[in-house]
Short mmCIF file of C-alpha atoms in Angstrom, two decimals:
data_model
loop_
_atom_site.label_atom_id
_atom_site.label_comp_id
_atom_site.label_asym_id
_atom_site.label_seq_id
_atom_site.Cartn_x
_atom_site.Cartn_y
_atom_site.Cartn_z
CA MET A 1 36.09 49.12 56.29
CA PRO A 2 33.88 48.29 53.33
CA ASN A 3 35.15 47.91 49.91
CA PRO A 4 34.93 50.81 47.38
CA SER A 5 31.67 50.49 45.56
CA CYS A 6 31.05 47.27 43.62
CA VAL A 7 28.37 45.47 41.73
CA ILE A 8 26.96 42.01 42.90
CA VAL A 9 26.19 39.41 40.23
CA TRP A 10 23.62 36.95 41.86
CA PHE A 11 23.81 33.64 40.20
CA ARG A 12 20.79 31.33 40.24
CA LYS A 13 19.76 28.88 37.48
CA ASP A 14 22.60 30.51 35.23
CA LEU A 15 25.68 28.79 36.35
CA ARG A 16 27.87 29.77 33.34
CA LEU A 17 30.19 32.36 32.26
CA SER A 18 29.18 32.69 28.52
CA ASP A 19 25.96 34.27 27.36
CA ASN A 20 25.19 35.36 30.72
CA PRO A 21 23.52 38.76 30.35
CA ALA A 22 23.69 39.62 34.00
CA LEU A 23 27.47 38.99 34.30
CA ALA A 24 28.12 40.70 30.85
CA LYS A 25 26.32 43.89 32.03
CA ALA A 26 28.09 43.81 35.49
CA GLY A 27 31.42 43.60 33.67
CA GLU A 28 30.43 46.62 31.51
CA SER A 29 29.85 48.58 34.66
CA GLY A 30 33.61 49.41 35.24
CA LEU A 31 33.15 48.44 38.98
CA PRO A 32 34.61 45.40 40.87
CA VAL A 33 32.33 42.52 40.45
CA LEU A 34 31.25 40.26 43.44
CA PRO A 35 29.92 36.89 42.14
CA LEU A 36 27.37 35.46 44.59
CA PHE A 37 25.24 32.42 45.09
CA ILE A 38 22.70 32.01 47.70
CA LEU A 39 21.25 28.76 48.74
CA ASP A 40 17.80 29.91 49.76
CA GLU A 41 15.60 26.90 50.22
CA GLU A 42 12.64 28.68 51.79
CA GLY A 43 12.79 31.19 49.02
CA GLU A 44 11.96 28.46 46.59
CA GLY A 45 8.38 28.20 48.07
CA GLU A 46 6.94 24.73 47.83
CA TRP A 47 9.52 23.49 45.38
CA PRO A 48 13.12 23.36 46.79
CA ASP A 49 15.62 21.27 44.90
CA GLY A 50 15.05 17.66 45.05
CA ALA A 51 17.86 15.11 46.07
CA ALA A 52 19.05 14.47 42.57
CA SER A 53 19.12 18.23 41.60
CA ARG A 54 21.03 19.05 44.74
CA TRP A 55 23.78 16.53 43.60
CA TRP A 56 23.93 18.38 40.27
CA LEU A 57 23.98 21.75 41.88
CA HIS A 58 27.01 20.92 44.16
CA HIS A 59 29.10 19.85 41.23
CA SER A 60 27.92 22.74 38.99
CA LEU A 61 28.80 25.34 41.79
CA ALA A 62 32.30 23.70 42.21
CA ARG A 63 32.92 24.08 38.35
CA LEU A 64 31.57 27.66 38.23
CA GLY A 65 33.97 28.51 41.24
CA GLU A 66 36.87 27.15 39.35
CA GLN A 67 35.86 29.07 36.23
CA LEU A 68 35.69 32.34 38.16
CA GLU A 69 39.06 31.65 39.90
CA SER A 70 40.59 31.32 36.47
CA LEU A 71 39.55 34.91 35.80
CA GLY A 72 41.04 36.19 39.12
CA SER A 73 37.64 36.14 40.68
CA ARG A 74 35.87 33.83 43.01
CA LEU A 75 32.34 32.67 43.95
CA ILE A 76 30.82 33.78 47.24
CA LEU A 77 28.57 31.27 48.74
CA ARG A 78 25.93 32.07 51.38
CA ARG A 79 23.06 30.09 52.83
CA GLY A 80 19.76 31.81 54.00
CA SER A 81 17.19 34.33 53.08
CA SER A 82 18.00 35.90 49.69
CA TRP A 83 17.00 39.28 50.94
CA GLN A 84 19.07 39.00 54.26
CA VAL A 85 22.11 37.88 52.43
CA LEU A 86 21.83 40.58 49.64
CA SER A 87 21.08 43.39 51.96
CA ASP A 88 23.97 42.42 54.24
CA LEU A 89 26.46 42.35 51.33
CA VAL A 90 25.16 45.65 49.87
CA GLU A 91 25.74 47.23 53.15
CA SER A 92 29.00 45.63 53.94
CA GLU A 93 30.62 45.90 50.54
CA ALA A 94 29.06 49.28 49.51
CA ALA A 95 27.47 47.59 46.42
CA VAL A 96 25.64 50.04 44.21
CA GLU A 97 23.87 47.57 41.95
CA VAL A 98 22.77 43.87 41.97
CA TYR A 99 22.50 42.01 38.68
CA TRP A 100 20.78 38.78 38.07
CA ASN A 101 19.01 36.73 35.35
CA ARG A 102 15.31 36.39 35.90
CA ARG A 103 13.62 33.18 36.89
CA TYR A 104 9.89 32.74 35.86
CA GLU A 105 8.55 30.21 38.62
CA PRO A 106 5.66 31.98 40.52
CA ALA A 107 7.29 31.98 43.88
CA ILE A 108 10.53 33.41 42.50
CA VAL A 109 8.83 36.06 40.51
CA ASP A 110 7.13 37.41 43.74
CA ARG A 111 10.36 37.27 45.68
CA ASP A 112 12.48 39.06 43.10
CA THR A 113 9.83 41.73 42.61
CA GLU A 114 9.98 42.41 46.40
CA ILE A 115 13.79 42.30 46.50
CA LYS A 116 13.92 44.90 43.74
CA LYS A 117 11.79 47.34 45.76
CA ARG A 118 13.74 46.71 48.96
CA LEU A 119 17.05 47.03 47.24
CA ALA A 120 15.86 50.69 46.16
CA ASP A 121 14.91 51.46 49.69
CA ILE A 122 18.48 50.92 50.96
CA GLY A 123 20.00 52.88 47.93
CA ALA A 124 21.06 50.05 45.48
CA GLN A 125 19.48 49.19 42.18
CA GLY A 126 18.40 45.71 41.19
CA ARG A 127 18.80 44.92 37.48
CA SER A 128 17.45 41.79 35.96
CA PHE A 129 17.72 40.20 32.49
CA ASN A 130 16.37 37.27 30.63
CA GLY A 131 19.03 34.83 30.34
CA SER A 132 17.07 31.53 30.62
CA LEU A 133 14.46 31.59 27.72
CA LEU A 134 14.43 32.56 24.12
CA HIS A 135 11.85 35.08 25.00
CA SER A 136 10.44 36.56 28.20
CA PRO A 137 6.94 35.18 28.88
CA PRO A 138 5.22 38.55 29.44
CA GLN A 139 6.18 39.45 25.92
CA ILE A 140 4.44 36.45 24.21
CA ALA A 141 0.73 36.49 23.60
CA ASN A 142 -1.65 35.22 20.96
CA LYS A 143 -3.71 37.74 18.76
CA SER A 144 -6.18 38.47 21.41
CA GLY A 145 -3.53 39.32 23.76
CA SER A 146 -4.04 36.08 25.92
CA PRO A 147 -1.60 33.31 26.77
CA PHE A 148 -1.22 30.52 24.29
CA LYS A 149 -2.65 27.29 25.38
CA VAL A 150 -1.86 25.16 22.34
CA PHE A 151 1.65 24.41 21.18
CA THR A 152 1.41 24.52 17.46
CA PRO A 153 0.30 28.30 17.40
CA PHE A 154 2.88 29.07 19.83
CA TRP A 155 5.66 27.45 17.77
CA LYS A 156 4.48 29.21 14.72
CA HIS A 157 4.50 32.59 16.69
CA LEU A 158 8.01 31.99 18.13
CA LYS A 159 9.81 30.38 15.15
CA PRO A 160 10.09 33.50 13.03
CA ARG A 161 11.01 35.82 15.99
CA SER A 162 14.55 36.73 16.20
CA VAL A 163 16.43 35.83 19.53
CA ARG A 164 18.90 38.09 21.30
CA GLN A 165 22.43 38.41 20.60
CA LEU A 166 24.86 36.22 22.44
CA SER A 167 27.08 37.76 25.05
CA ASP A 168 30.71 36.78 25.33
CA ALA A 169 32.37 35.20 28.43
CA PRO A 170 34.43 37.88 30.29
CA LYS A 171 38.11 37.54 29.89
CA THR A 172 38.71 38.92 33.26
CA LEU A 173 36.76 40.25 36.22
CA GLU A 174 37.86 43.12 38.42
CA ALA A 175 37.99 42.03 41.92
CA PRO A 176 36.94 43.75 45.02
CA GLN A 177 39.98 44.95 47.22
CA LYS A 178 38.89 42.56 49.80
CA TRP A 179 36.72 39.44 49.47
CA PRO A 180 33.80 38.94 51.90
CA GLN A 181 33.53 35.63 53.76
CA SER A 182 32.09 32.73 51.88
CA ASP A 183 30.68 29.51 53.28
CA PRO A 184 32.43 26.33 52.14
CA LEU A 185 30.46 24.44 49.49
CA GLU A 186 30.40 21.32 51.72
CA ALA A 187 28.43 23.16 54.16
CA PHE A 188 25.54 23.25 51.85
CA ASP A 189 25.10 19.56 52.54
CA LEU A 190 23.95 18.95 48.85
CA LEU A 191 25.42 15.54 48.39
CA PRO A 192 23.71 12.41 49.87
CA GLU A 193 25.13 10.75 53.03
CA ILE A 194 24.09 7.29 51.56
CA PRO A 195 25.92 6.98 48.14
CA TRP A 196 22.82 6.28 45.95
CA ASP A 197 24.43 8.73 43.49
CA GLU A 198 27.38 6.37 42.53
CA ALA A 199 26.23 5.87 38.94
CA PHE A 200 25.62 9.45 38.31
CA TYR A 201 29.28 10.06 37.94
CA ASP A 202 29.35 7.69 34.97
CA HIS A 203 26.53 9.46 33.15
CA TRP A 204 26.93 13.21 33.77
CA THR A 205 29.45 16.07 33.82
CA PRO A 206 27.88 18.91 35.39
CA GLY A 207 29.27 22.45 34.64
CA GLU A 208 29.57 24.69 31.75
CA LYS A 209 32.41 22.70 30.13
CA GLY A 210 30.32 19.56 30.44
CA ALA A 211 27.36 21.27 28.71
CA ARG A 212 29.53 22.45 25.82
CA GLU A 213 30.96 18.92 25.35
CA ARG A 214 27.57 17.39 25.39
CA LEU A 215 26.32 19.92 22.75
CA SER A 216 29.54 19.32 20.58
CA MET A 217 28.89 15.62 20.58
CA PHE A 218 25.25 15.94 19.87
CA ALA A 219 25.71 18.52 16.97
CA LYS A 220 28.30 16.23 15.35
CA GLN A 221 26.89 12.68 16.09
CA GLY A 222 23.27 12.99 17.15
CA LEU A 223 21.49 15.82 15.38
CA ALA A 224 21.25 14.17 11.98
CA ARG A 225 19.50 11.17 13.21
CA TYR A 226 17.59 12.91 16.19
CA ASP A 227 14.17 12.83 14.33
CA ASP A 228 14.55 9.17 13.57
CA GLN A 229 15.84 7.91 16.97
CA ARG A 230 14.60 10.41 19.68
CA ASP A 231 11.85 7.76 20.53
CA LEU A 232 14.15 4.80 20.76
CA PRO A 233 15.41 4.58 24.48
CA ALA A 234 18.05 1.99 23.52
CA GLU A 235 19.64 4.50 21.09
CA ASP A 236 21.86 7.51 22.10
CA GLY A 237 19.37 9.46 19.97
CA VAL A 238 18.71 12.62 22.24
CA SER A 239 20.91 15.43 23.30
CA ARG A 240 20.74 14.93 27.12
CA LEU A 241 21.12 18.64 27.63
CA SER A 242 18.12 18.99 29.70
CA PRO A 243 19.87 19.19 33.14
CA HIS A 244 22.45 21.65 31.65
CA LEU A 245 19.70 23.82 30.46
CA HIS A 246 17.82 23.48 33.72
CA PHE A 247 20.97 24.83 35.78
CA GLY A 248 21.74 27.30 33.05
CA GLU A 249 25.21 25.90 32.22
CA ILE A 250 24.13 26.56 28.63
CA SER A 251 21.48 28.81 27.42
CA PRO A 252 18.66 28.04 24.90
CA VAL A 253 19.91 31.06 22.74
CA GLN A 254 23.27 29.40 22.47
CA LEU A 255 21.48 26.13 21.16
CA TRP A 256 19.25 28.11 18.92
CA ARG A 257 22.15 30.08 17.36
CA GLU A 258 24.48 27.19 17.06
CA LEU A 259 21.98 24.64 15.64
CA GLU A 260 19.58 26.64 13.68
CA SER A 261 19.01 24.94 10.36
CA ASP A 262 16.32 22.91 8.57
CA GLU A 263 17.93 19.80 9.73
CA ALA A 264 17.67 20.88 13.47
CA GLU A 265 14.03 21.82 13.23
CA PRO A 266 12.80 18.67 15.09
CA TYR A 267 15.06 19.35 17.92
CA LEU A 268 14.38 23.15 17.94
CA ARG A 269 10.78 22.40 18.37
CA GLN A 270 11.77 20.68 21.75
CA ILE A 271 13.43 23.86 22.81
CA VAL A 272 10.29 25.69 21.99
CA TRP A 273 8.33 23.14 23.87
CA ARG A 274 10.37 23.90 26.81
CA GLU A 275 9.65 27.60 26.21
CA PHE A 276 5.87 26.74 26.10
CA ALA A 277 6.14 25.10 29.46
CA HIS A 278 7.60 28.15 31.11
CA HIS A 279 5.00 30.25 29.36
CA LEU A 280 2.17 28.22 30.92
CA LEU A 281 3.80 28.32 34.30
CA PHE A 282 4.24 31.89 34.16
CA HIS A 283 0.59 32.70 33.25
CA PHE A 284 -0.96 29.85 35.23
CA PRO A 285 1.03 29.83 38.49
CA ASP A 286 -1.20 27.40 40.22
CA THR A 287 -0.55 24.53 37.90
CA PRO A 288 2.34 22.69 39.82
CA SER A 289 -0.50 21.49 42.19
CA LYS A 290 -3.79 22.23 40.44
CA PRO A 291 -4.98 21.04 36.99
CA LEU A 292 -5.29 23.77 34.33
CA ARG A 293 -8.58 22.23 33.25
CA PRO A 294 -10.68 22.64 36.55
CA GLU A 295 -13.00 19.70 35.85
CA PHE A 296 -10.13 17.39 36.73
CA GLU A 297 -10.33 18.60 40.24
CA ASP A 298 -13.24 16.25 40.51
CA PHE A 299 -11.42 13.16 38.93
CA PRO A 300 -11.95 10.10 41.07
CA TRP A 301 -8.18 9.38 41.72
CA LYS A 302 -7.33 6.57 44.03
CA LYS A 303 -4.94 6.29 46.94
CA ASN A 304 -2.87 3.16 46.58
CA GLN A 305 0.54 3.46 48.51
CA LYS A 306 1.40 -0.09 47.58
CA ALA A 307 0.97 0.35 43.91
CA LEU A 308 2.80 3.62 44.20
CA ARG A 309 5.82 2.15 45.89
CA ALA A 310 5.95 -0.67 43.19
CA TRP A 311 5.97 1.98 40.51
CA LYS A 312 8.71 3.92 42.13
CA LYS A 313 10.90 0.95 42.53
CA GLY A 314 10.23 -0.46 39.03
CA GLN A 315 8.33 -3.39 40.21
CA THR A 316 5.04 -3.06 38.31
CA GLY A 317 5.34 -6.21 36.29
CA TYR A 318 5.50 -4.27 33.06
CA PRO A 319 9.09 -4.41 31.74
CA ILE A 320 9.17 -1.18 29.75
CA VAL A 321 7.68 0.78 32.86
CA ASP A 322 10.14 -0.95 35.21
CA ALA A 323 13.10 -0.34 32.90
CA GLY A 324 12.33 3.48 32.85
CA MET A 325 11.88 3.72 36.62
CA ARG A 326 15.06 1.81 37.31
CA GLN A 327 16.97 3.98 34.89
CA LEU A 328 15.65 7.01 36.63
CA TRP A 329 16.74 5.83 40.08
CA THR A 330 20.22 4.81 38.92
CA THR A 331 21.01 7.75 36.62
CA GLY A 332 18.81 10.57 37.68
CA TRP A 333 17.19 10.69 34.18
CA MET A 334 14.72 8.77 32.09
CA HIS A 335 14.34 8.68 28.39
CA ASN A 336 11.29 11.04 27.34
CA ARG A 337 9.33 8.34 25.48
CA VAL A 338 9.61 6.01 28.53
CA ARG A 339 8.75 8.88 30.85
CA MET A 340 5.51 9.19 28.97
CA ILE A 341 4.86 5.41 29.14
CA ALA A 342 5.62 5.23 32.88
CA SER A 343 3.70 8.35 33.63
CA SER A 344 0.69 7.22 31.71
CA PHE A 345 0.76 3.79 33.65
CA LEU A 346 0.79 5.59 37.00
CA VAL A 347 -2.38 8.04 36.15
CA LYS A 348 -4.29 5.78 34.04
CA HIS A 349 -3.68 2.03 34.78
CA LEU A 350 -3.46 2.78 38.58
CA LEU A 351 -5.47 6.03 38.86
CA ILE A 352 -2.82 7.56 41.10
CA PRO A 353 -3.04 11.35 41.08
CA TRP A 354 -0.51 12.90 38.66
CA GLN A 355 0.85 15.14 41.41
CA GLU A 356 2.33 11.97 43.22
CA GLY A 357 4.25 11.24 39.98
CA ALA A 358 5.44 14.72 39.62
CA ALA A 359 6.54 14.81 43.21
CA TRP A 360 8.73 11.68 42.63
CA PHE A 361 10.17 13.09 39.40
CA TRP A 362 10.96 16.29 41.19
CA ASP A 363 13.14 14.39 43.72
CA THR A 364 14.68 11.90 41.42
CA LEU A 365 15.49 13.80 38.24
CA VAL A 366 18.69 15.68 37.67
CA ASP A 367 16.67 17.71 35.11
CA ALA A 368 13.74 18.30 37.47
CA ASP A 369 12.30 21.58 36.12
CA LEU A 370 9.21 22.89 37.59
CA ALA A 371 7.63 24.18 34.24
CA ASN A 372 8.57 21.12 32.27
CA ASN A 373 7.61 18.74 34.94
CA THR A 374 4.31 20.25 35.54
CA MET A 375 3.35 20.46 31.94
CA GLY A 376 4.52 16.89 31.19
CA TRP A 377 2.51 15.44 34.04
CA GLN A 378 -0.61 17.52 33.14
CA TRP A 379 -0.24 16.57 29.38
CA ILE A 380 -0.16 12.86 30.30
CA GLY A 381 -2.95 13.23 32.63
CA GLY A 382 -5.19 14.98 30.10
CA CYS A 383 -5.75 17.97 32.50
CA GLY A 384 -3.38 20.65 31.14
CA ALA A 385 -2.95 22.87 28.11
CA ASP A 386 -2.69 21.06 24.66
CA ALA A 387 -2.92 17.79 26.68
CA ALA A 388 -3.29 14.35 25.25
CA PRO A 389 -6.90 13.28 25.73
CA TYR A 390 -7.46 11.30 28.95
CA PHE A 391 -8.90 8.43 27.09
CA ARG A 392 -5.76 7.97 25.15
CA ILE A 393 -4.04 5.29 27.15
CA PHE A 394 -0.61 4.01 26.35
CA ASN A 395 -0.39 0.25 26.13
CA PRO A 396 2.92 -0.51 27.95
CA ILE A 397 3.16 -3.92 26.06
CA THR A 398 2.87 -2.40 22.56
CA GLN A 399 4.85 0.68 23.36
CA GLY A 400 7.69 -1.47 24.44
CA GLN A 401 7.39 -3.75 21.33
CA ARG A 402 7.36 -0.62 19.06
CA PHE A 403 10.11 1.53 20.70
CA ASP A 404 12.45 -1.19 22.04
CA SER A 405 11.86 -3.83 19.32
CA GLU A 406 15.00 -5.72 20.09
CA GLY A 407 14.62 -5.43 23.76
CA GLU A 408 18.04 -3.72 24.45
CA TYR A 409 16.77 -1.05 26.77
CA VAL A 410 14.56 -3.48 28.82
CA ARG A 411 17.36 -6.13 29.22
CA ARG A 412 19.72 -3.43 30.40
CA TRP A 413 17.65 -2.11 33.12
CA VAL A 414 15.59 -5.25 33.88
CA PRO A 415 18.51 -7.81 33.62
CA GLU A 416 16.46 -10.67 35.32
CA LEU A 417 14.38 -10.82 32.01
CA ALA A 418 17.42 -10.74 29.85
CA LYS A 419 17.09 -14.34 28.64
CA LEU A 420 13.48 -14.05 27.70
CA PRO A 421 12.92 -14.08 23.82
CA ASN A 422 11.59 -10.91 22.37
CA LYS A 423 8.36 -12.45 21.85
CA TYR A 424 7.61 -12.46 25.64
CA LEU A 425 9.91 -9.68 26.79
CA PHE A 426 7.24 -7.10 27.25
CA ALA A 427 4.56 -9.49 28.53
CA PRO A 428 6.51 -12.29 30.41
CA TRP A 429 3.31 -13.54 31.82
CA GLU A 430 2.34 -14.83 28.38
CA ALA A 431 5.21 -17.24 28.27
CA SER A 432 4.94 -20.92 29.13
CA GLU A 433 6.40 -22.45 32.32
CA GLU A 434 9.01 -24.08 30.27
CA GLU A 435 9.90 -20.89 28.46
CA LEU A 436 10.08 -19.01 31.70
CA GLU A 437 12.21 -21.69 33.54
CA SER A 438 14.57 -21.74 30.51
CA ALA A 439 15.12 -17.99 30.99
CA ASN A 440 15.56 -18.47 34.76
CA VAL A 441 12.40 -16.25 35.40
CA THR A 442 10.01 -17.19 38.19
CA LEU A 443 6.99 -14.77 38.18
CA GLY A 444 6.23 -13.56 41.47
CA GLU A 445 9.67 -14.35 42.84
CA THR A 446 12.47 -13.14 40.35
CA TYR A 447 10.15 -10.73 38.55
CA PRO A 448 6.66 -9.43 39.74
CA ARG A 449 3.42 -10.33 38.02
CA PRO A 450 1.60 -7.29 36.83
CA ILE A 451 0.08 -5.24 39.60
CA VAL A 452 -2.94 -4.55 37.23
CA GLY A 453 -4.08 -6.16 34.10
CA HIS A 454 -3.76 -3.79 31.03
CA ALA A 455 -7.42 -4.37 29.94
CA GLU A 456 -8.61 -3.98 33.50
CA GLY A 457 -6.57 -0.79 34.02
CA ARG A 458 -7.66 0.61 30.85
CA GLN A 459 -11.26 0.07 31.44
CA ALA A 460 -11.05 1.55 34.98
CA ALA A 461 -9.45 4.70 33.53
CA LEU A 462 -12.22 5.19 30.95
CA ASP A 463 -14.81 4.56 33.57
CA ALA A 464 -13.38 7.09 35.97
CA TYR A 465 -13.15 9.52 33.03
CA GLN A 466 -16.81 9.03 32.29
CA ARG A 467 -17.75 9.61 35.91
CA MET A 468 -15.89 12.81 35.83
CA LYS A 469 -17.67 13.97 32.63
CA GLU A 470 -21.08 13.12 34.01
CA LYS A 471 -20.32 15.06 37.18
CA LYS A 472 -19.39 18.04 35.03
CA GLU A 473 -22.63 17.86 33.04
CA GLU A 474 -24.69 17.56 36.26
CA ALA A 475 -23.04 20.73 37.62
CA SER A 476 -23.51 22.79 34.35
#
């Protein structure tokens, strides 16, 4: 026999109990609450979670399940079509409402809209809430009623707007009289068979508790020096909250309300930058695969699988680029300044399409967020909203010298260069044979020679940009 009427809380990218609008409203219903997570890979459209994100998801779901059990509840896990799972549970458990927090990725918006309609057809109500952003994208527009395409006006528009009130975590949750069957977490096969994730455990603590601990540490030790140190990859100068935000283990509203101050403004701007990314993705849903600036569809990109593999493996011959790519592979994360340097190298020095870089980041980042990843790559490629001009080309040598002046970051991630003096650390090919030998470096053997010269790569990028401009002018 089915349970007496209950409500389903459908967890997605909101794997927390505190400040969870959908969970709070479900608790206020007075009915038993059935927490549910569905692994619906087909429902994610072209962007199911990459390998590093799947690792994080496994551990975050385990932590959420433990939290719910401490409240006398449990997390029901199912794999398959979101609609099929929901409709089966609505029928078998006599659920009258399904609560969830909205996601704003294009494929998810379409899917959820259809699910709401179909729930109504079977006598249940779908109720959704904004639990992932400061403000819902449809509610934000410029003075002409159009989407923002430049960050500074977007920031000025959002900064004075009040954010919603925080909702408390439930102290208890009324359980159904009988729990439906749940898949074991291990059946989701989220963890890798080959243990390439070993170092992840030293760097991350997925789950709401881990997010709170990270925020507390940043507020006490990192916030005051954030503006000065956020561009220095050797320093612990950033919050590292991005994967916690992506999986909804903490909300941007929690960060905003807990950190809001003049001192925190440089960091809060980054929260709004994240907001801007989601605003753009919502209004321009083709941008994960197509440039926002259409002229870049005719950009003369190159296909160079050998160079792409060298970039992925951190074997480009440019130490700051290689350090970042190795940090990414080892920890599932890369410092943001180095992300910009490494990304610029791929699309400008190598002329490899930004979509190739976005796909690699998607698979290897624990904070792989479709909106942030898309905007970041289009920004560096010069083809998105408020993007860096394409002709602005990062010099990987001077960037390393400027932001890793003592070489601590490079020496950590490219240890074969550890004995080189700072003078040559970011351009080891400039060292004499004697200096290389003294540092136990043999170019082409223990460390690669540059796969492209900086001046050569820069000029090729400028030439390609000029050809695109000329083609646009001919067409107009």
